[in-house]
Short mmCIF file of C-alpha atoms in Angstrom, two decimals:
data_model
loop_
_atom_site.label_atom_id
_atom_site.label_comp_id
_atom_site.label_asym_id
_atom_site.label_seq_id
_atom_site.Cartn_x
_atom_site.Cartn_y
_atom_site.Cartn_z
CA MET W 139 111.43 67.51 122.82
CA ARG W 140 111.72 65.54 120.14
CA PRO W 141 114.91 67.27 117.63
CA ILE W 142 113.48 69.75 114.97
CA SER W 143 114.65 68.15 111.49
CA ARG W 144 117.03 70.11 109.51
CA ARG W 145 114.94 69.77 106.30
CA GLY W 146 116.41 71.35 103.28
CA VAL W 147 113.17 73.19 101.90
CA LEU W 148 116.46 75.23 99.88
CA GLY W 149 118.45 72.36 99.00
CA THR W 150 120.82 72.79 102.39
CA CYS W 151 119.79 70.43 104.57
CA GLY W 152 122.33 69.12 106.65
CA ALA W 153 124.29 72.27 105.89
CA ALA W 154 125.61 74.28 108.76
CA LEU W 155 123.83 77.36 109.87
CA ALA W 156 125.45 80.59 109.67
CA PHE W 157 124.89 83.45 111.85
CA GLY W 158 123.83 87.04 109.84
CA ALA W 159 123.20 90.42 111.42
CA GLY W 160 119.43 91.68 110.55
CA CYS W 161 117.90 94.49 111.11
CA LEU W 162 115.13 94.92 114.23
CA GLY W 163 111.61 94.14 112.97
CA ASP W 164 108.68 94.94 114.40
CA GLY W 165 106.08 95.34 113.84
CA THR W 166 92.93 97.59 108.96
CA ASP W 167 89.50 97.63 109.43
CA ASP W 168 88.35 95.91 113.39
CA GLU W 169 86.88 92.57 111.07
CA ALA W 170 90.44 90.39 111.15
CA ASN W 171 91.98 89.90 114.29
CA GLY W 172 90.45 92.55 116.09
CA ASP W 173 87.80 92.92 118.28
CA GLY W 174 89.79 91.75 121.30
CA ASN W 175 88.19 88.28 121.25
CA GLY W 176 90.77 86.53 120.77
CA SER W 177 89.19 85.63 117.25
CA ALA W 178 92.16 84.38 114.46
CA ALA W 179 93.27 86.02 111.53
CA GLU W 180 90.73 85.99 108.52
CA SER W 181 93.01 83.23 106.10
CA GLY W 182 93.59 85.67 103.70
CA THR W 183 94.50 89.08 105.17
CA TRP W 184 97.53 89.27 107.85
CA PRO W 185 96.45 93.31 107.81
CA SER W 186 99.35 94.37 109.85
CA PHE W 187 102.62 93.41 112.01
CA ARG W 188 100.31 91.22 114.75
CA GLY W 189 98.20 89.85 112.34
CA GLY W 190 95.58 93.17 113.10
CA PRO W 191 94.09 95.06 116.16
CA SER W 192 94.25 92.91 118.46
CA ASN W 193 98.13 92.44 118.21
CA ALA W 194 97.06 89.18 119.09
CA ALA W 195 98.56 86.88 116.40
CA VAL W 196 96.89 83.99 115.37
CA ALA W 197 96.31 82.44 111.98
CA ASP W 198 93.34 80.21 111.13
CA VAL W 199 95.35 77.85 109.40
CA ASP W 200 95.78 73.86 108.43
CA GLY W 201 98.98 72.49 107.41
CA PHE W 202 102.08 73.99 108.92
CA ASP W 203 101.97 71.56 111.54
CA GLU W 204 103.75 69.39 108.29
CA GLU W 205 106.78 70.39 106.49
CA PRO W 206 106.43 73.29 104.28
CA ALA W 207 107.21 73.51 100.52
CA GLU W 208 108.69 77.30 99.19
CA ARG W 209 106.57 78.80 97.00
CA TRP W 210 108.71 82.20 96.42
CA THR W 211 112.10 84.10 97.01
CA VAL W 212 112.93 87.23 96.66
CA ASP W 213 115.56 89.79 97.36
CA LEU W 214 115.09 93.13 98.80
CA PRO W 215 117.71 95.70 100.16
CA THR W 216 118.04 95.32 103.21
CA ALA W 217 116.18 93.86 106.36
CA PRO W 218 112.85 93.43 105.87
CA GLY W 219 109.63 94.63 108.79
CA THR W 220 106.79 92.36 109.20
CA ALA W 221 104.71 91.32 105.31
CA ALA W 222 100.74 93.03 105.49
CA ILE W 223 99.04 90.69 102.89
CA ALA W 224 95.46 91.19 101.72
CA ASP W 225 94.20 91.19 98.51
CA GLY W 226 96.46 87.97 97.47
CA THR W 227 99.25 91.32 97.51
CA ALA W 228 101.76 90.67 100.70
CA TYR W 229 103.28 94.76 101.67
CA LEU W 230 107.07 94.81 103.26
CA ALA W 231 108.91 97.66 103.96
CA ALA W 232 112.80 97.26 103.50
CA GLY W 233 115.01 100.67 104.66
CA SER W 234 113.71 103.84 102.96
CA ARG W 235 111.30 102.11 100.18
CA LEU W 236 107.56 99.79 100.18
CA SER W 237 107.08 97.32 97.95
CA ALA W 238 104.04 94.65 96.78
CA ILE W 239 104.64 91.75 95.89
CA ASP W 240 102.85 88.98 94.08
CA LEU W 241 101.65 86.32 97.13
CA SER W 242 100.80 83.67 94.67
CA ASN W 243 104.63 83.91 92.73
CA GLY W 244 106.51 86.90 94.24
CA ASP W 245 106.65 89.05 91.27
CA GLU W 246 107.29 92.81 92.54
CA ARG W 247 103.64 94.58 91.66
CA TRP W 248 105.21 98.35 92.11
CA THR W 249 107.86 100.36 94.45
CA VAL W 250 107.19 103.53 96.34
CA ALA W 251 109.64 105.41 98.46
CA LEU W 252 109.44 106.71 101.66
CA GLU W 253 110.43 110.04 103.21
CA GLY W 254 113.08 108.38 105.32
CA ALA W 255 114.35 104.80 106.65
CA ARG W 256 111.44 102.67 107.44
CA THR W 257 110.33 102.61 111.53
CA GLY W 258 108.13 100.06 111.31
CA SER W 259 106.24 97.68 109.33
CA PRO W 260 103.12 98.22 107.23
CA ALA W 261 99.47 98.27 107.67
CA ILE W 262 96.28 97.60 105.71
CA ALA W 263 93.16 100.38 105.55
CA GLU W 264 90.40 99.56 102.85
CA ASP W 265 91.45 101.94 100.82
CA ALA W 266 95.08 102.46 101.47
CA VAL W 267 98.65 100.91 102.70
CA VAL W 268 100.64 103.29 104.96
CA CYS W 269 103.71 102.93 106.15
CA PRO W 270 106.44 104.59 108.99
CA ASP W 271 108.98 106.70 109.09
CA ALA W 272 110.97 108.81 111.02
CA GLU W 273 108.97 111.61 109.79
CA GLY W 274 105.77 110.73 109.44
CA LEU W 275 103.54 108.17 108.14
CA LEU W 276 103.52 107.45 104.27
CA VAL W 277 99.81 106.33 103.08
CA VAL W 278 99.19 105.20 99.33
CA ASP W 279 96.37 103.48 97.06
CA HIS W 280 96.26 99.55 96.64
CA GLU W 281 98.14 100.15 93.83
CA GLY W 282 101.26 102.77 95.12
CA ASN W 283 99.12 105.63 93.85
CA ASP W 284 97.36 108.99 95.59
CA ARG W 285 100.47 109.05 97.65
CA ARG W 286 100.28 111.07 100.34
CA HIS W 287 102.94 111.69 102.92
CA VAL W 288 101.29 112.99 106.73
CA PRO W 289 104.03 114.34 108.97
CA TYR W 290 103.94 113.71 113.20
CA ASP W 291 103.28 117.81 113.48
CA GLY W 292 102.64 119.90 116.45
CA ALA W 293 104.66 119.88 119.34
CA THR W 294 105.49 117.24 121.15
CA THR W 295 105.32 116.98 124.77
CA ALA W 296 107.08 113.94 125.64
CA ARG W 297 110.44 114.01 127.62
CA LEU W 298 113.58 112.58 126.71
CA THR W 299 116.73 112.27 127.03
CA ALA W 300 119.65 114.02 124.73
CA GLN W 301 120.85 110.51 124.51
CA GLN W 302 117.39 108.38 123.89
CA GLN W 303 116.53 111.25 121.12
CA ALA W 304 119.79 110.32 119.53
CA GLY W 305 120.13 106.62 119.71
CA PRO W 306 117.77 104.27 117.67
CA SER W 307 114.14 104.97 118.32
CA VAL W 308 111.30 102.04 118.73
CA PRO W 309 109.83 100.70 115.99
CA SER W 310 106.82 101.14 115.92
CA SER W 311 104.27 99.68 113.08
CA PRO W 312 100.25 101.47 113.30
CA THR W 313 97.15 99.71 113.75
CA VAL W 314 94.28 100.77 111.27
CA VAL W 315 90.82 100.79 112.68
CA ASP W 316 87.56 101.89 110.99
CA GLY W 317 90.22 104.62 108.91
CA THR W 318 92.32 105.64 111.99
CA ALA W 319 95.93 104.73 112.16
CA TYR W 320 97.83 104.59 115.48
CA VAL W 321 101.35 104.32 115.75
CA GLY W 322 103.86 105.40 117.61
CA THR W 323 106.02 107.99 117.15
CA PRO W 324 109.97 108.37 117.28
CA ALA W 325 109.46 111.62 119.96
CA GLY W 326 107.70 109.19 122.63
CA ASP W 327 104.68 110.34 121.33
CA LEU W 328 101.11 108.29 120.71
CA VAL W 329 99.35 109.50 117.82
CA ALA W 330 95.91 109.35 115.92
CA ILE W 331 95.54 109.61 112.12
CA GLY W 332 92.82 110.06 109.88
CA LEU W 333 92.84 108.39 106.74
CA ALA W 334 90.63 110.32 105.19
CA ASP W 335 91.62 113.65 105.40
CA GLY W 336 95.25 112.41 106.29
CA ALA W 337 95.95 114.62 109.64
CA VAL W 338 96.72 114.54 113.06
CA THR W 339 93.67 113.79 114.79
CA TRP W 340 94.90 113.78 118.42
CA ARG W 341 98.47 113.50 120.16
CA SER W 342 99.31 111.80 123.50
CA PRO W 343 102.40 111.75 125.29
CA ALA W 344 102.83 108.53 125.88
CA THR W 345 105.96 108.49 127.82
CA ASP W 346 104.86 111.61 130.03
CA GLY W 347 104.80 111.03 134.04
CA TRP W 348 107.58 108.46 133.71
CA ALA W 349 109.91 111.14 132.53
CA SER W 350 112.13 111.01 135.74
CA LEU W 351 112.35 106.90 135.18
CA ALA W 352 113.14 107.56 131.80
CA ARG W 353 115.92 109.94 132.48
CA GLN W 354 117.33 107.09 134.55
CA ARG W 355 117.42 104.59 132.80
CA GLN W 356 118.95 106.66 129.92
CA THR W 357 117.62 104.10 127.08
CA ALA W 358 116.05 104.16 124.00
CA GLY W 359 112.74 105.71 123.75
CA GLY W 360 109.22 105.74 121.90
CA VAL W 361 106.24 103.99 121.50
CA THR W 362 105.91 100.02 121.05
CA SER W 363 103.10 98.79 118.25
CA PRO W 364 100.22 99.75 119.54
CA ALA W 365 96.42 97.74 120.28
CA VAL W 366 93.63 98.64 119.29
CA ALA W 367 89.96 97.22 121.11
CA ASP W 368 87.17 98.37 122.40
CA GLY W 369 87.78 101.97 122.15
CA ARG W 370 90.90 101.99 123.81
CA VAL W 371 94.47 102.07 122.62
CA VAL W 372 96.98 100.38 124.78
CA VAL W 373 101.07 100.71 124.26
CA GLY W 374 104.08 100.21 125.87
CA THR W 375 106.57 102.42 126.52
CA GLU W 376 109.76 103.28 128.26
CA ALA W 377 108.28 102.53 131.89
CA GLY W 378 105.47 100.36 131.73
CA ILE W 379 102.52 100.11 130.11
CA ALA W 380 99.76 102.79 128.52
CA ALA W 381 95.88 102.76 128.23
CA PHE W 382 94.06 106.07 126.05
CA ASP W 383 90.91 106.37 125.21
CA ALA W 384 90.84 105.37 121.57
CA ALA W 385 88.79 108.84 120.27
CA ASP W 386 90.68 111.33 121.36
CA GLY W 387 93.29 110.00 123.30
CA SER W 388 92.54 110.98 127.29
CA SER W 389 94.62 108.76 129.67
CA GLU W 390 92.49 105.78 130.70
CA TRP W 391 95.37 103.69 133.31
CA THR W 392 99.67 103.44 133.12
CA HIS W 393 101.23 100.11 134.70
CA ASP W 394 104.32 100.50 135.85
CA THR W 395 107.29 97.66 135.02
CA GLU W 396 110.23 97.07 136.01
CA ARG W 397 111.30 97.12 132.82
CA ALA W 398 111.14 98.78 130.03
CA VAL W 399 109.12 97.42 127.07
CA ARG W 400 109.33 96.67 123.91
CA SER W 401 106.66 94.06 122.62
CA ALA W 402 103.12 94.89 121.38
CA PRO W 403 100.51 94.33 124.11
CA ALA W 404 97.77 91.76 123.22
CA VAL W 405 94.53 92.80 124.05
CA VAL W 406 92.17 89.61 123.87
CA ASP W 407 89.00 89.09 126.21
CA GLY W 408 89.34 91.93 128.24
CA ALA W 409 92.40 91.59 128.70
CA VAL W 410 96.22 92.49 128.28
CA TYR W 411 99.59 90.21 127.87
CA VAL W 412 103.10 91.51 127.14
CA GLY W 413 106.02 89.99 126.78
CA GLY W 414 109.60 89.61 127.65
CA ALA W 415 112.07 87.90 130.59
CA THR W 416 109.09 89.06 132.93
CA PRO W 417 105.27 88.68 130.74
CA VAL W 418 102.51 90.16 132.39
CA ALA W 419 98.54 89.65 132.18
CA LEU W 420 96.04 92.70 133.08
CA ALA W 421 93.25 93.53 133.45
CA ALA W 422 92.13 96.24 129.91
CA GLU W 423 89.53 97.79 131.96
CA SER W 424 91.45 99.39 134.69
CA GLY W 425 94.98 98.19 133.98
CA GLN W 426 94.93 95.57 137.75
CA LEU W 427 97.60 93.17 137.44
CA GLN W 428 96.28 89.63 136.58
CA TRP W 429 99.19 87.41 136.53
CA GLY W 430 103.64 87.61 135.81
CA GLY W 431 105.65 90.66 136.72
CA LYS W 432 105.57 93.43 139.77
CA GLY W 433 103.58 95.80 139.08
CA ALA W 434 105.94 98.59 140.31
CA ALA W 435 108.37 99.61 138.65
CA SER W 436 112.11 99.72 140.10
CA LEU W 437 115.44 99.91 139.00
CA SER W 438 118.96 99.43 141.39
CA LEU W 439 120.15 103.23 141.74
CA GLN W 440 123.69 103.97 143.68
CA GLY W 441 125.02 107.44 144.99
CA THR W 442 123.47 110.79 143.74
CA GLY W 443 122.99 113.36 141.23
CA GLU W 444 125.91 112.80 138.52
CA SER W 445 126.69 109.85 140.23
CA VAL W 446 124.12 107.55 140.30
CA ARG W 447 125.19 104.34 138.86
CA ARG W 448 122.67 101.58 137.40
CA GLN W 449 121.78 98.24 136.72
CA GLU W 450 119.95 98.22 133.66
CA LEU W 451 117.26 94.87 133.26
CA PRO W 452 116.59 93.96 130.54
CA PRO W 453 113.32 95.47 128.00
CA MET W 454 109.83 92.73 127.99
CA ALA W 455 111.03 91.53 124.57
CA PRO W 456 109.23 90.33 122.00
CA SER W 457 105.52 90.35 121.19
CA VAL W 458 103.92 87.57 122.72
CA ALA W 459 101.36 85.46 120.51
CA VAL W 460 97.86 84.73 122.70
CA GLY W 461 95.53 81.24 121.92
CA ASP W 462 92.43 80.38 123.27
CA GLU W 463 94.16 78.76 126.58
CA ARG W 464 98.30 79.47 125.70
CA VAL W 465 100.18 82.47 125.90
CA VAL W 466 103.34 81.78 123.98
CA ARG W 467 106.86 83.66 124.55
CA HIS W 468 110.12 83.95 122.52
CA ASP W 469 113.64 84.32 125.63
CA SER W 470 116.22 85.68 124.54
CA ASP W 471 117.72 82.29 125.11
CA GLU W 472 115.97 80.67 121.71
CA ARG W 473 113.14 79.02 123.62
CA LEU W 474 109.71 79.58 122.90
CA VAL W 475 108.18 79.44 126.14
CA ALA W 476 103.96 78.49 126.38
CA LEU W 477 102.55 79.99 129.36
CA ASP W 478 98.53 78.96 130.30
CA ARG W 479 96.18 82.11 129.72
CA SER W 480 94.21 82.18 133.22
CA ASP W 481 97.67 82.25 135.76
CA GLY W 482 100.27 82.04 133.52
CA SER W 483 101.41 79.43 134.89
CA GLU W 484 104.72 77.37 132.03
CA ARG W 485 102.97 74.83 130.36
CA TRP W 486 105.75 73.52 127.80
CA GLY W 487 109.79 75.54 126.87
CA ALA W 488 110.84 74.31 123.43
CA PRO W 489 114.30 75.20 122.77
CA LEU W 490 115.26 76.14 119.03
CA GLU W 491 118.40 76.38 118.35
CA GLU W 492 121.59 73.59 119.49
CA VAL W 493 124.24 76.68 119.68
CA GLU W 494 126.74 76.81 122.30
CA SER W 495 127.02 80.94 121.88
CA LEU W 496 125.72 83.02 119.33
CA SER W 497 129.34 83.72 117.66
CA ARG W 498 131.34 82.86 114.69
CA SER W 499 134.62 83.44 113.56
CA VAL W 500 135.25 85.64 110.84
CA GLY W 501 138.64 85.14 109.77
CA SER W 502 141.03 88.02 110.60
CA ALA W 503 139.04 90.50 111.91
CA GLY W 504 138.37 87.76 114.50
CA THR W 505 135.18 86.89 116.30
CA ALA W 506 132.10 88.78 115.34
CA GLN W 507 128.95 88.56 118.11
CA TYR W 508 125.08 88.71 117.56
CA ALA W 509 122.26 88.95 120.11
CA PRO W 510 119.29 87.09 120.02
CA SER W 511 116.49 87.09 117.07
CA TRP W 512 113.57 89.23 118.57
CA SER W 513 111.27 87.60 115.92
CA SER W 514 107.73 87.42 117.86
CA PRO W 515 106.46 84.28 117.29
CA VAL W 516 102.92 83.14 115.41
CA ILE W 517 100.55 80.68 116.23
CA ALA W 518 99.61 79.26 112.91
CA GLY W 519 96.88 76.64 113.41
CA ASP W 520 98.28 73.56 115.35
CA ALA W 521 101.76 75.36 115.18
CA VAL W 522 104.14 78.11 116.46
CA VAL W 523 106.72 79.69 114.15
CA VAL W 524 108.68 82.54 114.71
CA GLY W 525 112.32 83.23 113.34
CA THR W 526 115.13 82.17 114.89
CA THR W 527 119.24 83.71 114.92
CA ALA W 528 119.77 80.38 112.05
CA GLY W 529 116.34 80.73 110.47
CA VAL W 530 113.04 79.55 110.43
CA VAL W 531 111.44 77.26 113.12
CA ALA W 532 108.17 76.09 114.07
CA VAL W 533 107.00 74.20 117.36
CA SER W 534 103.89 71.77 118.76
CA LEU W 535 101.17 74.73 119.98
CA ALA W 536 100.76 71.87 121.90
CA ASP W 537 103.07 70.67 123.75
CA GLY W 538 106.20 72.98 121.68
CA THR W 539 107.13 68.88 120.31
CA GLY W 540 109.70 70.59 117.24
CA LEU W 541 107.98 69.88 114.14
CA TRP W 542 110.12 71.98 111.13
CA ARG W 543 113.42 74.51 110.84
CA LEU W 544 114.35 76.37 107.91
CA PRO W 545 117.90 77.60 107.57
CA THR W 546 118.67 80.67 106.33
CA ASP W 547 121.67 82.82 106.34
CA SER W 548 121.00 85.09 108.55
CA ARG W 549 119.49 85.41 111.84
CA VAL W 550 115.63 86.70 111.37
CA VAL W 551 114.20 89.80 113.65
CA ALA W 552 111.18 90.34 111.51
CA SER W 553 108.40 88.02 112.91
CA PRO W 554 106.49 85.98 110.14
CA ALA W 555 102.81 86.82 108.08
CA VAL W 556 100.89 83.86 107.86
CA ALA W 557 97.41 84.37 104.97
CA ASP W 558 96.55 82.63 102.19
CA GLY W 559 98.29 79.35 102.90
CA ALA W 560 101.34 81.32 103.55
CA ILE W 561 103.90 82.05 106.03
CA VAL W 562 105.90 85.34 105.06
CA VAL W 563 108.89 86.20 106.28
CA GLY W 564 112.36 88.52 105.44
CA ASP W 565 115.71 87.10 107.14
CA GLY W 566 118.35 90.14 108.03
CA SER W 567 120.48 90.37 104.45
CA GLY W 568 116.81 90.98 103.28
CA THR W 569 115.88 87.79 101.56
CA VAL W 570 111.86 87.38 101.46
CA ARG W 571 110.44 84.37 102.01
CA ALA W 572 106.42 82.62 101.00
CA LEU W 573 106.37 79.31 102.73
CA GLU W 574 103.47 77.04 101.77
CA ALA W 575 101.38 74.08 103.17
#
């Protein structure tokens, strides 16, 4: 791989890239990137966290194999999630507010307050924009009016530990298909919400049946952003991957994994793809393993009762992008890796940042440590674009050759959104950039 150019899109060419803290990023109707057959998102829309209901994260655009120009920058009060884009407007959630930004010039069209801090990224339906918070789903029209808040009402049957309930929730961004929003709740449920009447249609405990394993892990509970295809909803959970009937929420199958799943599954051509250090491909209809990580859940446990000692494995994150021939994942050691869709074999690996460690001096305060970026890659035409600890990077989809890098002052954890000839991505300081080919 040839070196990635440190070009000066913002006049910072040649400057050292500073690391900064950022908040965890995440995560329409079914015509865009959502029919489960691998079709790319329409060029003018990116309706949800991973570009559409299938979560394939593919945009049918040209030009991003060349260095893009900056269209605009906007400063939000805190790190945003991934943008949802339609009809020339980018919708971004940051902290406890949802904003609509003109995609052409960066002007703010409107801002509304959430009921609490966002727990995922927004999604766009035919007549509404939806955004999750800890208590429910905010629903507004495309002008920010006709405000409704749909609570995640009903008694949860998901069995999370007290530590899981008190800890940070797994971000879950809604997926909207045919007027129904599917989203994971902080309590560990998967819910379907009818946008016409603003009511919870069904609720399923996505962690049910895996309670003992979840208790052993003692990590954050919750449900990932759903993929919806062919009448089926697929999510990642604390103990594996689960599929539900989209009509009534009944369980179709579960697949145990050796790691907690934090990445949103992608469903393409009848297969489910899940990223992380041990990526897997499953048959969407049955959950049968096609290739990848071990099929049986496993933890290294020693002792009994309260003396049990656990050996934890890092969770499976971030999410993958699924193209015609390749599945692209973002490793925790700042590499992009392309796998063959047919058998999971590695096609190429591309290091993204030439750094010795994820730390920097902060004067008398000592040394600050920063976790790797959890930004999920997107396929934008012939390029793969992803956020890193020090900026936004693009590599060739064909062979992983470095194409360009945009330095940022803070690590990029939100995933890029690609629509209408622009890449929209925010960093940990709250700065949102639109780049155009």
